[in-house]
JSON list of C-alpha atoms in Angstrom, two decimals:
[
{"chain": "A", "resi": 302, "resn": "UNK", "atom": "CA", "xyz": [-0.99, -33.36, 2.61]},
{"chain": "A", "resi": 303, "resn": "UNK", "atom": "CA", "xyz": [0.24, -37.01, 3.07]},
{"chain": "A", "resi": 304, "resn": "UNK", "atom": "CA", "xyz": [-2.27, -39.79, 2.69]},
{"chain": "A", "resi": 305, "resn": "UNK", "atom": "CA", "xyz": [-1.72, -42.75, 5.04]},
{"chain": "A", "resi": 306, "resn": "UNK", "atom": "CA", "xyz": [-3.56, -45.01, 2.56]},
{"chain": "A", "resi": 307, "resn": "UNK", "atom": "CA", "xyz": [-0.78, -44.60, 0.07]},
{"chain": "A", "resi": 308, "resn": "UNK", "atom": "CA", "xyz": [1.89, -45.44, 2.70]},
{"chain": "A", "resi": 309, "resn": "UNK", "atom": "CA", "xyz": [-0.25, -48.46, 3.68]},
{"chain": "A", "resi": 310, "resn": "UNK", "atom": "CA", "xyz": [-0.08, -49.60, 0.18]},
{"chain": "A", "resi": 311, "resn": "UNK", "atom": "CA", "xyz": [3.72, -49.21, 0.02]},
{"chain": "A", "resi": 312, "resn": "UNK", "atom": "CA", "xyz": [4.09, -51.17, 3.29]},
{"chain": "A", "resi": 313, "resn": "UNK", "atom": "CA", "xyz": [1.62, -53.81, 2.07]},
{"chain": "A", "resi": 314, "resn": "UNK", "atom": "CA", "xyz": [3.71, -54.29, -1.10]},
{"chain": "A", "resi": 315, "resn": "UNK", "atom": "CA", "xyz": [6.87, -54.64, 1.06]},
{"chain": "A", "resi": 316, "resn": "UNK", "atom": "CA", "xyz": [5.30, -57.40, 3.05]},
{"chain": "A", "resi": 317, "resn": "UNK", "atom": "CA", "xyz": [3.69, -59.26, 0.15]},
{"chain": "A", "resi": 318, "resn": "UNK", "atom": "CA", "xyz": [6.85, -59.39, -1.86]},
{"chain": "A", "resi": 319, "resn": "UNK", "atom": "CA", "xyz": [9.06, -60.16, 1.15]},
{"chain": "A", "resi": 320, "resn": "UNK", "atom": "CA", "xyz": [6.79, -63.10, 2.21]},
{"chain": "A", "resi": 321, "resn": "UNK", "atom": "CA", "xyz": [6.84, -64.33, -1.38]},
{"chain": "A", "resi": 322, "resn": "UNK", "atom": "CA", "xyz": [10.69, -64.29, -1.34]},
{"chain": "A", "resi": 323, "resn": "UNK", "atom": "CA", "xyz": [10.75, -61.79, -4.17]},
{"chain": "A", "resi": 324, "resn": "UNK", "atom": "CA", "xyz": [13.16, -59.41, -2.48]},
{"chain": "A", "resi": 325, "resn": "UNK", "atom": "CA", "xyz": [13.90, -57.29, 0.59]},
{"chain": "A", "resi": 326, "resn": "UNK", "atom": "CA", "xyz": [11.17, -55.74, 2.69]},
{"chain": "A", "resi": 327, "resn": "UNK", "atom": "CA", "xyz": [10.78, -52.57, 0.68]},
{"chain": "A", "resi": 328, "resn": "UNK", "atom": "CA", "xyz": [7.84, -51.14, -1.29]},
{"chain": "A", "resi": 329, "resn": "UNK", "atom": "CA", "xyz": [7.02, -47.90, -2.94]},
{"chain": "A", "resi": 330, "resn": "UNK", "atom": "CA", "xyz": [4.19, -46.24, -4.73]},
{"chain": "A", "resi": 331, "resn": "UNK", "atom": "CA", "xyz": [4.23, -43.07, -6.95]},
{"chain": "A", "resi": 332, "resn": "UNK", "atom": "CA", "xyz": [1.09, -40.91, -6.75]},
{"chain": "A", "resi": 333, "resn": "UNK", "atom": "CA", "xyz": [-0.13, -38.18, -9.19]},
{"chain": "A", "resi": 334, "resn": "UNK", "atom": "CA", "xyz": [-3.27, -36.28, -8.78]},
{"chain": "A", "resi": 335, "resn": "UNK", "atom": "CA", "xyz": [-4.35, -38.45, -5.84]},
{"chain": "A", "resi": 336, "resn": "UNK", "atom": "CA", "xyz": [-3.98, -41.75, -7.70]},
{"chain": "A", "resi": 337, "resn": "UNK", "atom": "CA", "xyz": [-1.28, -44.38, -7.68]},
{"chain": "A", "resi": 338, "resn": "UNK", "atom": "CA", "xyz": [0.35, -44.42, -11.10]},
{"chain": "A", "resi": 339, "resn": "UNK", "atom": "CA", "xyz": [3.01, -46.98, -10.33]},
{"chain": "A", "resi": 340, "resn": "UNK", "atom": "CA", "xyz": [4.29, -49.47, -7.65]},
{"chain": "A", "resi": 341, "resn": "UNK", "atom": "CA", "xyz": [7.58, -50.98, -7.00]},
{"chain": "A", "resi": 342, "resn": "UNK", "atom": "CA", "xyz": [9.21, -53.45, -4.71]},
{"chain": "A", "resi": 343, "resn": "UNK", "atom": "CA", "xyz": [12.78, -54.52, -4.04]},
{"chain": "A", "resi": 344, "resn": "UNK", "atom": "CA", "xyz": [13.81, -56.83, -6.85]},
{"chain": "A", "resi": 345, "resn": "UNK", "atom": "CA", "xyz": [17.58, -56.81, -6.33]},
{"chain": "A", "resi": 346, "resn": "UNK", "atom": "CA", "xyz": [17.86, -60.61, -5.80]},
{"chain": "A", "resi": 347, "resn": "UNK", "atom": "CA", "xyz": [15.06, -61.66, -8.17]},
{"chain": "A", "resi": 348, "resn": "UNK", "atom": "CA", "xyz": [16.24, -59.51, -11.00]},
{"chain": "A", "resi": 349, "resn": "UNK", "atom": "CA", "xyz": [19.97, -59.87, -10.18]},
{"chain": "A", "resi": 350, "resn": "UNK", "atom": "CA", "xyz": [20.08, -56.06, -10.36]},
{"chain": "A", "resi": 351, "resn": "UNK", "atom": "CA", "xyz": [21.66, -54.19, -7.50]},
{"chain": "A", "resi": 352, "resn": "UNK", "atom": "CA", "xyz": [19.84, -51.00, -8.64]},
{"chain": "A", "resi": 353, "resn": "UNK", "atom": "CA", "xyz": [16.40, -52.66, -8.53]},
{"chain": "A", "resi": 354, "resn": "UNK", "atom": "CA", "xyz": [15.38, -51.03, -5.27]},
{"chain": "A", "resi": 355, "resn": "UNK", "atom": "CA", "xyz": [11.66, -50.39, -4.72]},
{"chain": "A", "resi": 356, "resn": "UNK", "atom": "CA", "xyz": [11.83, -46.69, -5.44]},
{"chain": "A", "resi": 357, "resn": "UNK", "atom": "CA", "xyz": [13.85, -47.20, -8.62]},
{"chain": "A", "resi": 358, "resn": "UNK", "atom": "CA", "xyz": [11.50, -49.94, -9.74]},
{"chain": "A", "resi": 359, "resn": "UNK", "atom": "CA", "xyz": [8.52, -47.57, -9.13]},
{"chain": "A", "resi": 360, "resn": "UNK", "atom": "CA", "xyz": [10.20, -44.67, -10.92]},
{"chain": "A", "resi": 361, "resn": "UNK", "atom": "CA", "xyz": [10.89, -46.90, -13.97]},
{"chain": "A", "resi": 362, "resn": "UNK", "atom": "CA", "xyz": [7.32, -48.13, -14.07]},
{"chain": "A", "resi": 363, "resn": "UNK", "atom": "CA", "xyz": [5.94, -44.52, -13.63]},
{"chain": "A", "resi": 364, "resn": "UNK", "atom": "CA", "xyz": [8.06, -43.10, -16.38]},
{"chain": "A", "resi": 365, "resn": "UNK", "atom": "CA", "xyz": [7.10, -46.05, -18.70]},
{"chain": "A", "resi": 366, "resn": "UNK", "atom": "CA", "xyz": [3.44, -45.47, -17.96]},
{"chain": "A", "resi": 367, "resn": "UNK", "atom": "CA", "xyz": [3.41, -41.74, -18.52]},
{"chain": "A", "resi": 368, "resn": "UNK", "atom": "CA", "xyz": [5.88, -41.83, -21.38]},
{"chain": "A", "resi": 369, "resn": "UNK", "atom": "CA", "xyz": [8.22, -39.22, -19.84]},
{"chain": "A", "resi": 370, "resn": "UNK", "atom": "CA", "xyz": [11.48, -39.21, -17.77]},
{"chain": "A", "resi": 371, "resn": "UNK", "atom": "CA", "xyz": [10.11, -36.35, -15.61]},
{"chain": "A", "resi": 372, "resn": "UNK", "atom": "CA", "xyz": [7.76, -37.10, -12.78]},
{"chain": "A", "resi": 373, "resn": "UNK", "atom": "CA", "xyz": [7.05, -33.48, -11.82]},
{"chain": "A", "resi": 374, "resn": "UNK", "atom": "CA", "xyz": [3.84, -33.36, -10.02]},
{"chain": "A", "resi": 375, "resn": "UNK", "atom": "CA", "xyz": [4.24, -36.77, -8.42]},
{"chain": "A", "resi": 376, "resn": "UNK", "atom": "CA", "xyz": [4.88, -37.83, -4.76]},
{"chain": "A", "resi": 377, "resn": "UNK", "atom": "CA", "xyz": [6.56, -41.06, -3.69]},
{"chain": "A", "resi": 378, "resn": "UNK", "atom": "CA", "xyz": [5.52, -43.02, -0.63]},
{"chain": "A", "resi": 379, "resn": "UNK", "atom": "CA", "xyz": [8.12, -45.55, 0.38]},
{"chain": "A", "resi": 380, "resn": "UNK", "atom": "CA", "xyz": [8.27, -48.00, 3.20]},
{"chain": "A", "resi": 381, "resn": "UNK", "atom": "CA", "xyz": [11.71, -46.85, 4.18]},
{"chain": "A", "resi": 382, "resn": "UNK", "atom": "CA", "xyz": [13.79, -43.70, 3.98]},
{"chain": "A", "resi": 383, "resn": "UNK", "atom": "CA", "xyz": [15.42, -43.76, 0.56]},
{"chain": "A", "resi": 384, "resn": "UNK", "atom": "CA", "xyz": [19.11, -44.80, 0.42]},
{"chain": "A", "resi": 385, "resn": "UNK", "atom": "CA", "xyz": [21.54, -42.59, -1.51]},
{"chain": "A", "resi": 386, "resn": "UNK", "atom": "CA", "xyz": [20.86, -44.55, -4.74]},
{"chain": "A", "resi": 387, "resn": "UNK", "atom": "CA", "xyz": [17.11, -43.98, -4.51]},
{"chain": "A", "resi": 388, "resn": "UNK", "atom": "CA", "xyz": [17.40, -40.43, -3.29]},
{"chain": "A", "resi": 389, "resn": "UNK", "atom": "CA", "xyz": [19.50, -39.58, -6.35]},
{"chain": "A", "resi": 390, "resn": "UNK", "atom": "CA", "xyz": [16.93, -41.36, -8.63]},
{"chain": "A", "resi": 391, "resn": "UNK", "atom": "CA", "xyz": [14.06, -39.39, -7.01]},
{"chain": "A", "resi": 392, "resn": "UNK", "atom": "CA", "xyz": [15.91, -36.20, -7.58]},
{"chain": "A", "resi": 393, "resn": "UNK", "atom": "CA", "xyz": [16.61, -37.04, -11.18]},
{"chain": "A", "resi": 394, "resn": "UNK", "atom": "CA", "xyz": [13.05, -37.95, -11.73]},
{"chain": "A", "resi": 395, "resn": "UNK", "atom": "CA", "xyz": [11.93, -34.57, -10.35]},
{"chain": "A", "resi": 396, "resn": "UNK", "atom": "CA", "xyz": [9.43, -36.11, -7.87]},
{"chain": "A", "resi": 397, "resn": "UNK", "atom": "CA", "xyz": [7.91, -33.31, -5.79]},
{"chain": "A", "resi": 398, "resn": "UNK", "atom": "CA", "xyz": [7.86, -34.88, -2.36]},
{"chain": "A", "resi": 399, "resn": "UNK", "atom": "CA", "xyz": [8.95, -38.01, -0.47]},
{"chain": "A", "resi": 400, "resn": "UNK", "atom": "CA", "xyz": [7.05, -39.68, 2.38]},
{"chain": "A", "resi": 401, "resn": "UNK", "atom": "CA", "xyz": [8.69, -42.60, 4.10]},
{"chain": "A", "resi": 402, "resn": "UNK", "atom": "CA", "xyz": [7.96, -44.95, 7.06]},
{"chain": "A", "resi": 403, "resn": "UNK", "atom": "CA", "xyz": [11.03, -46.77, 8.47]},
{"chain": "A", "resi": 404, "resn": "UNK", "atom": "CA", "xyz": [14.25, -44.83, 8.90]},
{"chain": "A", "resi": 405, "resn": "UNK", "atom": "CA", "xyz": [17.67, -45.63, 7.51]},
{"chain": "A", "resi": 406, "resn": "UNK", "atom": "CA", "xyz": [18.64, -46.60, 11.21]},
{"chain": "A", "resi": 407, "resn": "UNK", "atom": "CA", "xyz": [15.72, -49.04, 11.23]},
{"chain": "A", "resi": 408, "resn": "UNK", "atom": "CA", "xyz": [16.98, -50.55, 8.02]},
{"chain": "A", "resi": 409, "resn": "UNK", "atom": "CA", "xyz": [20.53, -50.85, 9.35]},
{"chain": "A", "resi": 410, "resn": "UNK", "atom": "CA", "xyz": [19.32, -52.81, 12.29]},
{"chain": "A", "resi": 411, "resn": "UNK", "atom": "CA", "xyz": [17.89, -55.48, 10.01]},
{"chain": "A", "resi": 412, "resn": "UNK", "atom": "CA", "xyz": [20.97, -55.69, 7.88]},
{"chain": "A", "resi": 413, "resn": "UNK", "atom": "CA", "xyz": [20.44, -53.03, 5.28]},
{"chain": "A", "resi": 414, "resn": "UNK", "atom": "CA", "xyz": [23.22, -50.51, 6.34]},
{"chain": "A", "resi": 415, "resn": "UNK", "atom": "CA", "xyz": [24.03, -47.71, 3.94]},
{"chain": "A", "resi": 416, "resn": "UNK", "atom": "CA", "xyz": [26.16, -45.71, 6.31]},
{"chain": "A", "resi": 417, "resn": "UNK", "atom": "CA", "xyz": [29.28, -46.41, 4.29]},
{"chain": "A", "resi": 418, "resn": "UNK", "atom": "CA", "xyz": [27.76, -44.63, 1.35]},
{"chain": "A", "resi": 419, "resn": "UNK", "atom": "CA", "xyz": [26.86, -41.56, 3.34]},
{"chain": "A", "resi": 420, "resn": "UNK", "atom": "CA", "xyz": [30.37, -41.50, 4.68]},
{"chain": "A", "resi": 421, "resn": "UNK", "atom": "CA", "xyz": [32.11, -42.13, 1.35]},
{"chain": "A", "resi": 422, "resn": "UNK", "atom": "CA", "xyz": [30.14, -39.50, -0.73]},
{"chain": "A", "resi": 423, "resn": "UNK", "atom": "CA", "xyz": [31.37, -36.69, 1.59]},
{"chain": "A", "resi": 424, "resn": "UNK", "atom": "CA", "xyz": [35.06, -37.69, 1.30]},
{"chain": "A", "resi": 425, "resn": "UNK", "atom": "CA", "xyz": [37.43, -36.29, -1.33]},
{"chain": "A", "resi": 426, "resn": "UNK", "atom": "CA", "xyz": [37.85, -38.79, -4.22]},
{"chain": "A", "resi": 427, "resn": "UNK", "atom": "CA", "xyz": [41.41, -39.67, -3.23]},
{"chain": "A", "resi": 428, "resn": "UNK", "atom": "CA", "xyz": [40.30, -40.74, 0.24]},
{"chain": "A", "resi": 429, "resn": "UNK", "atom": "CA", "xyz": [37.42, -43.02, -0.72]},
{"chain": "A", "resi": 430, "resn": "UNK", "atom": "CA", "xyz": [37.66, -46.79, -0.16]},
{"chain": "A", "resi": 431, "resn": "UNK", "atom": "CA", "xyz": [36.82, -47.63, -3.76]},
{"chain": "A", "resi": 432, "resn": "UNK", "atom": "CA", "xyz": [39.72, -46.37, -5.92]},
{"chain": "A", "resi": 433, "resn": "UNK", "atom": "CA", "xyz": [38.53, -43.79, -8.42]},
{"chain": "A", "resi": 434, "resn": "UNK", "atom": "CA", "xyz": [40.71, -42.31, -11.10]},
{"chain": "A", "resi": 435, "resn": "UNK", "atom": "CA", "xyz": [40.33, -39.85, -13.95]},
{"chain": "A", "resi": 436, "resn": "UNK", "atom": "CA", "xyz": [41.43, -40.98, -17.30]},
{"chain": "A", "resi": 437, "resn": "UNK", "atom": "CA", "xyz": [41.19, -37.79, -19.37]},
{"chain": "A", "resi": 438, "resn": "UNK", "atom": "CA", "xyz": [40.59, -38.10, -23.12]},
{"chain": "A", "resi": 439, "resn": "UNK", "atom": "CA", "xyz": [40.06, -35.26, -25.61]},
{"chain": "A", "resi": 440, "resn": "UNK", "atom": "CA", "xyz": [37.45, -37.32, -27.34]},
{"chain": "A", "resi": 441, "resn": "UNK", "atom": "CA", "xyz": [35.42, -37.46, -24.20]},
{"chain": "A", "resi": 442, "resn": "UNK", "atom": "CA", "xyz": [35.46, -33.59, -23.90]},
{"chain": "A", "resi": 443, "resn": "UNK", "atom": "CA", "xyz": [34.57, -33.28, -27.61]},
{"chain": "A", "resi": 444, "resn": "UNK", "atom": "CA", "xyz": [31.37, -35.31, -27.03]},
{"chain": "A", "resi": 445, "resn": "UNK", "atom": "CA", "xyz": [30.42, -32.82, -24.29]},
{"chain": "A", "resi": 446, "resn": "UNK", "atom": "CA", "xyz": [31.21, -29.80, -26.54]},
{"chain": "A", "resi": 447, "resn": "UNK", "atom": "CA", "xyz": [29.24, -31.35, -29.36]},
{"chain": "A", "resi": 448, "resn": "UNK", "atom": "CA", "xyz": [26.21, -31.74, -26.98]},
{"chain": "A", "resi": 449, "resn": "UNK", "atom": "CA", "xyz": [26.09, -28.02, -26.42]},
{"chain": "A", "resi": 450, "resn": "UNK", "atom": "CA", "xyz": [26.06, -27.50, -30.15]},
{"chain": "A", "resi": 451, "resn": "UNK", "atom": "CA", "xyz": [23.32, -30.07, -30.81]},
{"chain": "A", "resi": 452, "resn": "UNK", "atom": "CA", "xyz": [20.14, -28.19, -31.93]},
{"chain": "A", "resi": 453, "resn": "UNK", "atom": "CA", "xyz": [17.88, -31.25, -31.37]},
{"chain": "A", "resi": 454, "resn": "UNK", "atom": "CA", "xyz": [18.97, -32.25, -27.97]},
{"chain": "A", "resi": 455, "resn": "UNK", "atom": "CA", "xyz": [16.40, -33.06, -25.24]},
{"chain": "A", "resi": 456, "resn": "UNK", "atom": "CA", "xyz": [17.13, -30.90, -22.22]},
{"chain": "A", "resi": 457, "resn": "UNK", "atom": "CA", "xyz": [16.89, -32.56, -18.91]}
]
């Protein structure tokens, strides 16, 4: 069951950091067992990191705090529907559930439009705007093959 207080905190962070000119108007909290274990806010411009979205920042903080790359058993509350970058990070982190406030349409209306990403991801590689080419190397395949043979690998 979603808890509006966690969403209020995500929204509060988005406002605080926006008003302090620390990034765009986005905040996120990660919750486990009814407690906030990490918070994040948009740090793209302050960290000069285009991947420092609120959800990604919160995921990094949560993983550091618990000492694991898996956030199974966690939920994320975010002030806006996750963009494709954040959605992928949430999937990779294995977060159980997403709650969001503003929609991606709302975000587009204030200048944060990710529609090109949604369109591009569904296109065949050769039709995308950003040129993408395969450069096949036997050495690259060998690393993958060796991964499968590695007895002490950490599965994820």
